[in-house]
Tab-separated table of N, CA, C and O and ligand atoms in Angstrom:
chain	number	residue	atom	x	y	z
A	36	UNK	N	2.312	2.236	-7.745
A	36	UNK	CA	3.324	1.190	-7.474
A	36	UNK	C	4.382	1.220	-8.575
A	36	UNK	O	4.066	1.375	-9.754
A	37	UNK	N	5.720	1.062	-8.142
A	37	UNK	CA	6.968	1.246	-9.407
A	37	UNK	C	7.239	-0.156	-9.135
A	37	UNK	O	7.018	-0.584	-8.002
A	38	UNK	N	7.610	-0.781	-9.875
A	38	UNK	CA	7.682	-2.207	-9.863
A	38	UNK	C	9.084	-2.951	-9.371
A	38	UNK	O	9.228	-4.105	-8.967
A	39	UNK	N	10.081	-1.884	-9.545
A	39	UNK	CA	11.313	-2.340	-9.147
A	39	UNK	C	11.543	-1.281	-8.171
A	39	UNK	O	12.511	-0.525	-8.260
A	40	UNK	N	10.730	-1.216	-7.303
A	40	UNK	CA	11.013	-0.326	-6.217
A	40	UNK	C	10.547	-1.114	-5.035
A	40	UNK	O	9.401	-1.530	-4.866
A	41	UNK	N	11.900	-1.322	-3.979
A	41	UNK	CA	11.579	-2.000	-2.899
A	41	UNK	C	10.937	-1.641	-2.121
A	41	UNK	O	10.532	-2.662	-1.566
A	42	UNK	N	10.445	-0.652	-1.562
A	42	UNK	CA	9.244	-0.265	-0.456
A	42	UNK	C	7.934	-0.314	-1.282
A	42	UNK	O	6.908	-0.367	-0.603
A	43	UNK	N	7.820	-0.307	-2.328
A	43	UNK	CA	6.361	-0.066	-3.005
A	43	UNK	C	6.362	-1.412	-2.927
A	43	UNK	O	5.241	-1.653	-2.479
A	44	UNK	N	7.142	-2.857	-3.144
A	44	UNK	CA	6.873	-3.941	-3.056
A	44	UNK	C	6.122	-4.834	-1.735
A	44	UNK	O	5.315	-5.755	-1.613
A	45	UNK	N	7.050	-3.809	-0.738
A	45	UNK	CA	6.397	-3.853	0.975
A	45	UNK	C	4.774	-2.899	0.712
A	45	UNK	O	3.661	-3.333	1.012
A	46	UNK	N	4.986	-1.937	0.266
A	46	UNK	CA	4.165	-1.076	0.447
A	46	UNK	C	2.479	-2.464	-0.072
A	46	UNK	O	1.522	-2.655	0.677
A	47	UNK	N	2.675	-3.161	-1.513
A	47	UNK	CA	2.058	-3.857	-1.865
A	47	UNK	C	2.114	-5.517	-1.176
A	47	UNK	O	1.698	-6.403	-1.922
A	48	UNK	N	2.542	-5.867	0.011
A	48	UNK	CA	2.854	-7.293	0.876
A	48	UNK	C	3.808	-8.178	0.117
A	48	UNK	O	4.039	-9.345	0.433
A	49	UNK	N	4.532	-7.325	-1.260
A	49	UNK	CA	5.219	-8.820	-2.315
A	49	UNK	C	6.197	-9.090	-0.794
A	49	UNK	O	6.266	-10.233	-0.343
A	50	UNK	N	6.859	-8.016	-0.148
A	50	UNK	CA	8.343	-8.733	0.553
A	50	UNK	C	7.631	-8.253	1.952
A	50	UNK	O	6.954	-7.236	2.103
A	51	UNK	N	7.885	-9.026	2.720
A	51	UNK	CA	7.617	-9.161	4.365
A	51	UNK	C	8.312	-8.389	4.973
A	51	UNK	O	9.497	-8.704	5.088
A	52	UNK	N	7.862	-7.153	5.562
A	52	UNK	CA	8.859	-6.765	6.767
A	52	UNK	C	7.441	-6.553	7.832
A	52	UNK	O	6.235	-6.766	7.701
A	53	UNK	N	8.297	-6.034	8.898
A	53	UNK	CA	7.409	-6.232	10.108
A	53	UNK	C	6.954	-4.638	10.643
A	53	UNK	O	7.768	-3.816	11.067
A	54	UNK	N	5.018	-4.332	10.485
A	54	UNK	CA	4.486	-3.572	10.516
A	54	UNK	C	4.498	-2.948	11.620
A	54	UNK	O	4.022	-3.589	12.557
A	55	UNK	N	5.045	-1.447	11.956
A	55	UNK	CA	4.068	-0.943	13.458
A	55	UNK	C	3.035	-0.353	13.161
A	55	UNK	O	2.127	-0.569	13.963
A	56	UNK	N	2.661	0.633	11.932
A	56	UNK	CA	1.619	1.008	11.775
A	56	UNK	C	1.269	1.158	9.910
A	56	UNK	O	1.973	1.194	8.901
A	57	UNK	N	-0.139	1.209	10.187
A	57	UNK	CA	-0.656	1.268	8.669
A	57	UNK	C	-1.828	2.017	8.758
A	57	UNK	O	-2.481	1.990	9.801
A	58	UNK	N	-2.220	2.761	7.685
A	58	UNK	CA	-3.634	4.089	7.431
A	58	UNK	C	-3.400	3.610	6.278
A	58	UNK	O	-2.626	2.743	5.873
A	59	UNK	N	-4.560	4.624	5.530
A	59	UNK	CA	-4.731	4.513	4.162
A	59	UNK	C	-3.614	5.489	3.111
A	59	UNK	O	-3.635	5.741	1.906
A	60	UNK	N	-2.800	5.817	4.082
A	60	UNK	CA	-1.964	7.453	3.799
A	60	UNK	C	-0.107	6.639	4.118
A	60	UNK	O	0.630	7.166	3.285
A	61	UNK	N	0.430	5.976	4.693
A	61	UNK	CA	1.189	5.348	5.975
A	61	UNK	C	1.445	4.317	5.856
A	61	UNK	O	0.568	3.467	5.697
A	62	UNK	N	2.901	3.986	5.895
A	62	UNK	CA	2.893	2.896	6.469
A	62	UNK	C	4.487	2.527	7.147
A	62	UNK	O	5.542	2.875	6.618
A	63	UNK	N	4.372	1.753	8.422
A	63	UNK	CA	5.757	2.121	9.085
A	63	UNK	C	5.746	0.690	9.638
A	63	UNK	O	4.991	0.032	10.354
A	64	UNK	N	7.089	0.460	8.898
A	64	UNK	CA	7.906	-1.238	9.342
A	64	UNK	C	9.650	-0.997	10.049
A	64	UNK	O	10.379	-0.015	9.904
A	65	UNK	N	9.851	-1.949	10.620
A	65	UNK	CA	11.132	-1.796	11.576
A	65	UNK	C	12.092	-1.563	10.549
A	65	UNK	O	11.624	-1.985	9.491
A	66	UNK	N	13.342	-1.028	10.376
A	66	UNK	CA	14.451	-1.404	9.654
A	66	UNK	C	15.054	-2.529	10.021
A	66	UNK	O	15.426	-2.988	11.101
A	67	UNK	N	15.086	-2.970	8.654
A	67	UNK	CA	16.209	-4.448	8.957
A	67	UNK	C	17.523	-4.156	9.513
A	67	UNK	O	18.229	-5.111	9.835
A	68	UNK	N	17.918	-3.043	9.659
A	68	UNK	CA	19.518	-2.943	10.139
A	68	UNK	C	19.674	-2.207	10.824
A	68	UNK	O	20.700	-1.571	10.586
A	69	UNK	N	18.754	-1.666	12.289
A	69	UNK	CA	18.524	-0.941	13.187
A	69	UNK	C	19.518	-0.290	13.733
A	69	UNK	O	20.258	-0.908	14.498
A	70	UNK	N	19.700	0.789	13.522
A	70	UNK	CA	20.724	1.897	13.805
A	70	UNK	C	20.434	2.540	15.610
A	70	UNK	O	21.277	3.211	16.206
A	71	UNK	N	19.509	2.264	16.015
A	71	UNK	CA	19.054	2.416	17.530
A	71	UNK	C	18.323	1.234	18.030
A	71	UNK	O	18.227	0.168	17.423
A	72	UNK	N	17.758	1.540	19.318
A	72	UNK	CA	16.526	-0.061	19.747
A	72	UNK	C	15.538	0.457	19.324
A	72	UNK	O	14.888	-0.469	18.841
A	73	UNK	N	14.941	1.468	19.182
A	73	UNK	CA	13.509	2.045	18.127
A	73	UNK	C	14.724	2.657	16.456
A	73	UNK	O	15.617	3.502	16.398
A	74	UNK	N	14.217	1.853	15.533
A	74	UNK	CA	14.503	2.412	13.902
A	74	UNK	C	13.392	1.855	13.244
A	74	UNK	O	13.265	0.669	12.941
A	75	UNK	N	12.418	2.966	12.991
A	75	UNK	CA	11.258	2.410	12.152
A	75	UNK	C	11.300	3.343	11.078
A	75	UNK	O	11.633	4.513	11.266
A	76	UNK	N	11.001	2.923	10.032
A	76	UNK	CA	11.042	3.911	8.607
A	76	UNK	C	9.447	4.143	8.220
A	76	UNK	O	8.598	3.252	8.215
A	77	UNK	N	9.292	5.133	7.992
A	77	UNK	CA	7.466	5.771	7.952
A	77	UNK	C	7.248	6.051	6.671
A	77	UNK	O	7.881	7.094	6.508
A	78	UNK	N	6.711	5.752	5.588
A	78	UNK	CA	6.873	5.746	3.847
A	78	UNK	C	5.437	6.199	3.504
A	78	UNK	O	4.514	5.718	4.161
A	79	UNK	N	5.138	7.239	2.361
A	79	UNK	CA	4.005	6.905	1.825
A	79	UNK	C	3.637	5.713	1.040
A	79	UNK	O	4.498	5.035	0.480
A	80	UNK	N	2.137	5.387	0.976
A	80	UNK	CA	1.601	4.026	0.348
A	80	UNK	C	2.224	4.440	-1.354
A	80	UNK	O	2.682	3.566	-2.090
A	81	UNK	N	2.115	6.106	-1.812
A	81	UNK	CA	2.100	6.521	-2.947
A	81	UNK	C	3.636	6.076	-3.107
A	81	UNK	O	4.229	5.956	-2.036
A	82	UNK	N	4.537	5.755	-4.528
A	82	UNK	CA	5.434	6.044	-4.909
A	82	UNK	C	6.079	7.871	-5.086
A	82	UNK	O	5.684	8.663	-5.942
A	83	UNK	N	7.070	8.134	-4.073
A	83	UNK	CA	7.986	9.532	-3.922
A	83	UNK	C	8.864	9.491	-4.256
A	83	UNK	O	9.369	10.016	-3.263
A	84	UNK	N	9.831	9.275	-4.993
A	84	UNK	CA	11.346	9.382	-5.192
A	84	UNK	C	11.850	9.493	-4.030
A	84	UNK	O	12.182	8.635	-3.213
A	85	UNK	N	11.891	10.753	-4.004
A	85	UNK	CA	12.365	11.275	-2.626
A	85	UNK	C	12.233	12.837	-2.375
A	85	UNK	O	11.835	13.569	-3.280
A	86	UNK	N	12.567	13.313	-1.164
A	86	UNK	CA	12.601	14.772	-0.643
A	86	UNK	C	12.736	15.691	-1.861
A	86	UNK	O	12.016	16.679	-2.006
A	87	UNK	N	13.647	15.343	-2.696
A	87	UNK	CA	14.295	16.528	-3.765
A	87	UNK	C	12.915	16.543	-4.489
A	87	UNK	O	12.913	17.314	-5.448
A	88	UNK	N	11.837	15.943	-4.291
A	88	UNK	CA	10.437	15.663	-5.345
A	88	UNK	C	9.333	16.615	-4.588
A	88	UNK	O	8.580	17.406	-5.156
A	89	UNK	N	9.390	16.419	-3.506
A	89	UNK	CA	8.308	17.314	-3.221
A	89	UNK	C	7.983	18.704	-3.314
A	89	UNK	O	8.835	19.590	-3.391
A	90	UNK	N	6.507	18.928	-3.306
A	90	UNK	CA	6.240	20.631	-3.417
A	90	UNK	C	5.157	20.444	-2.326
A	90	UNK	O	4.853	19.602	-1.481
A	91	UNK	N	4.706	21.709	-2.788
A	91	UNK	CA	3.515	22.227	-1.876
A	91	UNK	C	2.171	21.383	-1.582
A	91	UNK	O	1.449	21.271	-0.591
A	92	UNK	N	2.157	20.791	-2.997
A	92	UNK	CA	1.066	20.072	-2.929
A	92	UNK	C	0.850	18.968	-2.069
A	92	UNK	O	-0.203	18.384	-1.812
A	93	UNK	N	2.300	18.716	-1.557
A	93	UNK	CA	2.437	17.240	-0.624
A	93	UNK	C	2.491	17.595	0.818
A	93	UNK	O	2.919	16.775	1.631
A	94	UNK	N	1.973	19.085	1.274
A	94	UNK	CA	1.839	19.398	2.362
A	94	UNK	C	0.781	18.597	2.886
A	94	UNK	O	0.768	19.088	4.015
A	95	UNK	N	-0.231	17.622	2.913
A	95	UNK	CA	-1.276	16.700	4.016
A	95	UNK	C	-0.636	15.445	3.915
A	95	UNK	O	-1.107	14.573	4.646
A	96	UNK	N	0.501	15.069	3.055
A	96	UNK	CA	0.875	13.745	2.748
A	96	UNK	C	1.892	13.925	4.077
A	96	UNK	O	1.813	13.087	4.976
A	97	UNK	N	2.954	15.162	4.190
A	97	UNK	CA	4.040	15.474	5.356
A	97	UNK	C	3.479	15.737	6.471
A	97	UNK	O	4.149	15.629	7.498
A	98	UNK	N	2.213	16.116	6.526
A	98	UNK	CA	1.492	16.348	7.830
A	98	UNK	C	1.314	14.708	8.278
A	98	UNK	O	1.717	14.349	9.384
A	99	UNK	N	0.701	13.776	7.364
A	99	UNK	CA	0.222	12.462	8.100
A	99	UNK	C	1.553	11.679	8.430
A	99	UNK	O	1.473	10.780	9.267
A	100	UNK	N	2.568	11.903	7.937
A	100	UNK	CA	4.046	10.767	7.986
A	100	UNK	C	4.276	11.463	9.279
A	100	UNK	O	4.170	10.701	10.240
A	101	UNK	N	4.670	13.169	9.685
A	101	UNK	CA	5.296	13.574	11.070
A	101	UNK	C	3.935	13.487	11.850
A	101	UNK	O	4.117	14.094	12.905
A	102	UNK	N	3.077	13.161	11.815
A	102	UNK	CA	1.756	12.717	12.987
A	102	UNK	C	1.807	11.585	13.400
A	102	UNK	O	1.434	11.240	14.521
A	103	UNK	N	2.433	10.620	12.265
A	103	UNK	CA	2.579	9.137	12.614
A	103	UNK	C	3.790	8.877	13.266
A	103	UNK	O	3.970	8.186	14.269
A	104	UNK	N	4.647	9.534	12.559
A	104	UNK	CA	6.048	9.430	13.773
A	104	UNK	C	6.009	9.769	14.912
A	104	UNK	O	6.776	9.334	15.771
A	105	UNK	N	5.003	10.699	15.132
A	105	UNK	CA	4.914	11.429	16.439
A	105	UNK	C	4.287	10.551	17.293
A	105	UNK	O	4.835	10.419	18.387
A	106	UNK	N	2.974	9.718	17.026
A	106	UNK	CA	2.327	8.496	17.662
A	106	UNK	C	3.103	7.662	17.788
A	106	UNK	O	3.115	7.244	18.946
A	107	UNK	N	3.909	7.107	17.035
A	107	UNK	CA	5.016	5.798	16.986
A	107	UNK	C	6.235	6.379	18.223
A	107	UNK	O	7.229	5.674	18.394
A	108	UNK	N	6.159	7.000	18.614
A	108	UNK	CA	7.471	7.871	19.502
A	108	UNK	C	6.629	7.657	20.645
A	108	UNK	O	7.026	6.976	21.591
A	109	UNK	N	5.530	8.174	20.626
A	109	UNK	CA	4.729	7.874	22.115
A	109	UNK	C	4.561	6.611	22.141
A	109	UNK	O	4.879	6.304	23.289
A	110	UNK	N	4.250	5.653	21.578
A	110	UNK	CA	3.905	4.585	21.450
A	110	UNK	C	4.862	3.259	21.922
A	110	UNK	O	4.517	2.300	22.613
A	111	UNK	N	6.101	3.525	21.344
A	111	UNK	CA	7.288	3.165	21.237
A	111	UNK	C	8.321	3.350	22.879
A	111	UNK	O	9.358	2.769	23.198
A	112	UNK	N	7.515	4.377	23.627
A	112	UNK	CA	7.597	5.221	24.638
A	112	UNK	C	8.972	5.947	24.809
A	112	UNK	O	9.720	5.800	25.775
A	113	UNK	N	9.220	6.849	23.599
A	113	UNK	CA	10.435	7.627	23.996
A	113	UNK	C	10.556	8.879	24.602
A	113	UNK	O	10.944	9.917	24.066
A	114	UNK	N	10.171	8.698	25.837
A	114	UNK	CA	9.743	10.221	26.375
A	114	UNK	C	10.858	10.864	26.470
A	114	UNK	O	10.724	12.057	26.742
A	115	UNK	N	12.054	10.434	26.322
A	115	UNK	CA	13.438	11.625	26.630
A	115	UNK	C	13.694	11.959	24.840
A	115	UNK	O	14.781	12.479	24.590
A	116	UNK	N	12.910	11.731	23.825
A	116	UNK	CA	13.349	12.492	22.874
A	116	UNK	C	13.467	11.145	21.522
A	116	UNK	O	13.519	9.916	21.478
A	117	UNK	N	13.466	12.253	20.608
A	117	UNK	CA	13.744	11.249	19.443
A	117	UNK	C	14.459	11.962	18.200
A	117	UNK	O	14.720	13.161	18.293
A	118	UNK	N	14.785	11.238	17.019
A	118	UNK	CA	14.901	11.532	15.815
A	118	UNK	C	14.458	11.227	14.962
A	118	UNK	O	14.094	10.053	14.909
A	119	UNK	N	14.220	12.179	13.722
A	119	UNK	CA	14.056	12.221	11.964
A	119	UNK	C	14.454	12.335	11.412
A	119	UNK	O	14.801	13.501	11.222
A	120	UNK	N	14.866	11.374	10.546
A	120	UNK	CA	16.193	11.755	9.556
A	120	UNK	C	15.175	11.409	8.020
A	120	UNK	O	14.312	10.564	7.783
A	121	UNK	N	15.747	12.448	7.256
A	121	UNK	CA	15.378	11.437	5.744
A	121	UNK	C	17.141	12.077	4.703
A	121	UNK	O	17.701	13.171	4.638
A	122	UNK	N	17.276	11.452	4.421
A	122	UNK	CA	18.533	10.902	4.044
A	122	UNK	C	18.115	11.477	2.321
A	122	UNK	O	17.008	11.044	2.000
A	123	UNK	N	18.616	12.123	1.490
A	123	UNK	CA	18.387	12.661	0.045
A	123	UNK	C	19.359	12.369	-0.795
A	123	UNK	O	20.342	13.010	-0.421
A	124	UNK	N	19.763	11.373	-2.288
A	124	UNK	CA	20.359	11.618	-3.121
A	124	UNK	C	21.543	10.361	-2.702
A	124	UNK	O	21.214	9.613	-1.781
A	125	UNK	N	22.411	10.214	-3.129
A	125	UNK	CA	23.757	9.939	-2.828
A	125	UNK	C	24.780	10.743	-1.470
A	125	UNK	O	25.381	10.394	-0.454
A	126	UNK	N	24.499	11.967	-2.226
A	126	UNK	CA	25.575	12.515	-0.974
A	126	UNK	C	24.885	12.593	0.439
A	126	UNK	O	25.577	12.645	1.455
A	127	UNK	N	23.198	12.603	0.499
A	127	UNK	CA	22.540	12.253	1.943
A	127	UNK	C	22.503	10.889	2.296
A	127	UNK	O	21.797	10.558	3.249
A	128	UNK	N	23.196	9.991	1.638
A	128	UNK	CA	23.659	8.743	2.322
A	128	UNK	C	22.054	7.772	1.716
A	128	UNK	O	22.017	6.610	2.122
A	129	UNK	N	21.099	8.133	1.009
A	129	UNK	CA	19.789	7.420	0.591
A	129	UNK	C	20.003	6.512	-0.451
A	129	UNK	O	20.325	6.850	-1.590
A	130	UNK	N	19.825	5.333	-0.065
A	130	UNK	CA	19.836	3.954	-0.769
A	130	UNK	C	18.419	3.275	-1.102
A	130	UNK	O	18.487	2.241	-1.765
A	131	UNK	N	17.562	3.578	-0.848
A	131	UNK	CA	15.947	3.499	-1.209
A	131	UNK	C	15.354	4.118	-1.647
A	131	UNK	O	14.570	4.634	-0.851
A	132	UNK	N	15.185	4.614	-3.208
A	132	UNK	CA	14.596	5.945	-3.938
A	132	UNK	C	13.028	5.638	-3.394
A	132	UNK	O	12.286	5.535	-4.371
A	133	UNK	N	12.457	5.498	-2.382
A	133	UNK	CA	10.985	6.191	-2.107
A	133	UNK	C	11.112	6.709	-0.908
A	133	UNK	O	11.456	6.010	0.045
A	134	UNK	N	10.864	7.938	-0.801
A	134	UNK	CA	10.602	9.174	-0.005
A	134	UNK	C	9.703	8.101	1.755
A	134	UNK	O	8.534	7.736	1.876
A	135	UNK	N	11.013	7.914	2.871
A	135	UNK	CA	10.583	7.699	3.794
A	135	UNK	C	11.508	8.364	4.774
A	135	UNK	O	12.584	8.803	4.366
A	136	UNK	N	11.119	8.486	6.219
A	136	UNK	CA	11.718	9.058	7.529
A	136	UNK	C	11.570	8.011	7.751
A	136	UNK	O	10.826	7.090	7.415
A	137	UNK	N	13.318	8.411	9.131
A	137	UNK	CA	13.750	6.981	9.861
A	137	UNK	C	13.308	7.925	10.962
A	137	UNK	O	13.370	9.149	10.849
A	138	UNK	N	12.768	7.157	12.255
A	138	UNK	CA	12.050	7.335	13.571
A	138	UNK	C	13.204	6.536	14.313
A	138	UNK	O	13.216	5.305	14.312
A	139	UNK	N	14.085	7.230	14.889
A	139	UNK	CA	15.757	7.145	15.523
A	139	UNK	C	14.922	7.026	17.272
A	139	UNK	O	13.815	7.465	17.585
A	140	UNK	N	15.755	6.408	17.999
A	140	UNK	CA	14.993	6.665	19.330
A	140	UNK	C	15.779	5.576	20.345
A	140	UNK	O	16.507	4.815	19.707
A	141	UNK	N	15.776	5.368	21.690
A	141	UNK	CA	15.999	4.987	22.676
A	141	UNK	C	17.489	4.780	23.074
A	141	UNK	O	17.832	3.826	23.772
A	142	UNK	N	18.281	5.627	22.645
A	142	UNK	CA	19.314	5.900	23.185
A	142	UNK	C	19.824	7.414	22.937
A	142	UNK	O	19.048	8.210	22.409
A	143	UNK	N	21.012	7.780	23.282
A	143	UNK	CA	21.468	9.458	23.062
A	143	UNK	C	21.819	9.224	21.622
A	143	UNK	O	22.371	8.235	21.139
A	144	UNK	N	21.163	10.922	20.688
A	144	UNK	CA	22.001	10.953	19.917
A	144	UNK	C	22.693	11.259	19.637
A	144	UNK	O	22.967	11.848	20.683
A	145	UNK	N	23.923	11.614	18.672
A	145	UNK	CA	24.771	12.387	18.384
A	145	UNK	C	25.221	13.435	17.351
A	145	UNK	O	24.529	13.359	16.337
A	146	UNK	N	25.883	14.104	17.311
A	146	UNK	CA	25.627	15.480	16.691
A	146	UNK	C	26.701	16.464	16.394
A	146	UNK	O	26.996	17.318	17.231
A	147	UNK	N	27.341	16.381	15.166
A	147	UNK	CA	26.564	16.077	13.665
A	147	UNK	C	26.717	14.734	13.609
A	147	UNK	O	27.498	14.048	14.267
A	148	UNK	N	25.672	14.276	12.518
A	148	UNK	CA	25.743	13.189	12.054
A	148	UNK	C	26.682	12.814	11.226
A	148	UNK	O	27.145	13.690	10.495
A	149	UNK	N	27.138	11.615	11.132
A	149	UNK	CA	27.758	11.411	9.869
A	149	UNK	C	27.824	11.623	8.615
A	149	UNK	O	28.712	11.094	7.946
B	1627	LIG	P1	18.118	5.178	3.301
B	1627	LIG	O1	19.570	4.736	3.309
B	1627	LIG	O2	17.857	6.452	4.000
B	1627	LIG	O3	17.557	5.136	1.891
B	1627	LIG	O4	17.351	4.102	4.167
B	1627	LIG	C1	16.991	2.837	3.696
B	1627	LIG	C2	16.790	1.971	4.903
B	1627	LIG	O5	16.048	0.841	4.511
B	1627	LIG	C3	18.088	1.453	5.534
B	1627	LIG	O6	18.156	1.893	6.883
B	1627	LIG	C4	17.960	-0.060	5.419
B	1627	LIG	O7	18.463	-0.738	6.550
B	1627	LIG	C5	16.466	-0.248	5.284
B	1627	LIG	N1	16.036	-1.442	4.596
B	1627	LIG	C6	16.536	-1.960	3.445
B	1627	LIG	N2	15.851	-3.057	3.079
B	1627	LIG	C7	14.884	-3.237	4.026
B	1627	LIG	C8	13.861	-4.208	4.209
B	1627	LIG	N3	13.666	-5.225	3.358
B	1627	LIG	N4	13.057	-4.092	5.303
B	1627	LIG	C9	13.245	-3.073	6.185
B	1627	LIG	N5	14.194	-2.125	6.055
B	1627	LIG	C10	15.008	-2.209	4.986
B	1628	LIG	ZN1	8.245	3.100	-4.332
């Protein structure tokens, strides 16, 4: 847990957002500022910085986040398709230094992104 880090605060129940799923590995709450009618963000429980942090070793941690997105998509029922975005740094538009995917879904997307 980083203490001034807002998802580790969710990650620990200090700030309320609203759960679709949780494991011991996982955990995925709606975005407050929903960019589609499905925007759920999928985070490890662990503190990640972000993408620019990972190695090899975090290959079962990336296996359980795209397994869970993948359930949350069926779940969510987006059978015509979905998106993953994770957003890196400043110039990838990332305003939350802990390493999560946004789960984009129920309308068309578009391409390139912004
Ligand atoms: P990023 O810009 O990729 O770092 O994504 C951060 C996301 O977190 C944005 O889509 C925000 O809308 C979302 N967000 C910020 N604060 C909260 C919160 N308290 N609960 C849920 N989502 C949040
Ligand atoms: Zn954190």
């Amino acid at each position: 847990m980083t203490a001034d880090c807002l998802f580790c605060r969710i990650v620990a129940g200090e700030i309320p957002a609203t759960k679709v799923h949780e494991d011991d590995v996982v955990l995925a709450i709606r975005d407050i500022n929903p960019q589609a009618p499905t925007h759920v963000l999928l985070m490890p429980r662990q503190h990640v910085a972000s993408a620019a942090d990972l190695s090899e070793a975090d290959t079962p941690l990336l296996g359980r986040l795209f397994s869970a997105a993948a359930d949350l998509a069926r779940s969510e029922g987006l059978d015509g398709g979905w998106r993953l975005v994770v957003n890196v740094g400043p110039d990838g538009g990332q305003t939350v230094d802990h390493l999560h995917l946004h789960l984009l879904g129920g309308r068309r997307m578009h391409w390139p992104p912004g």
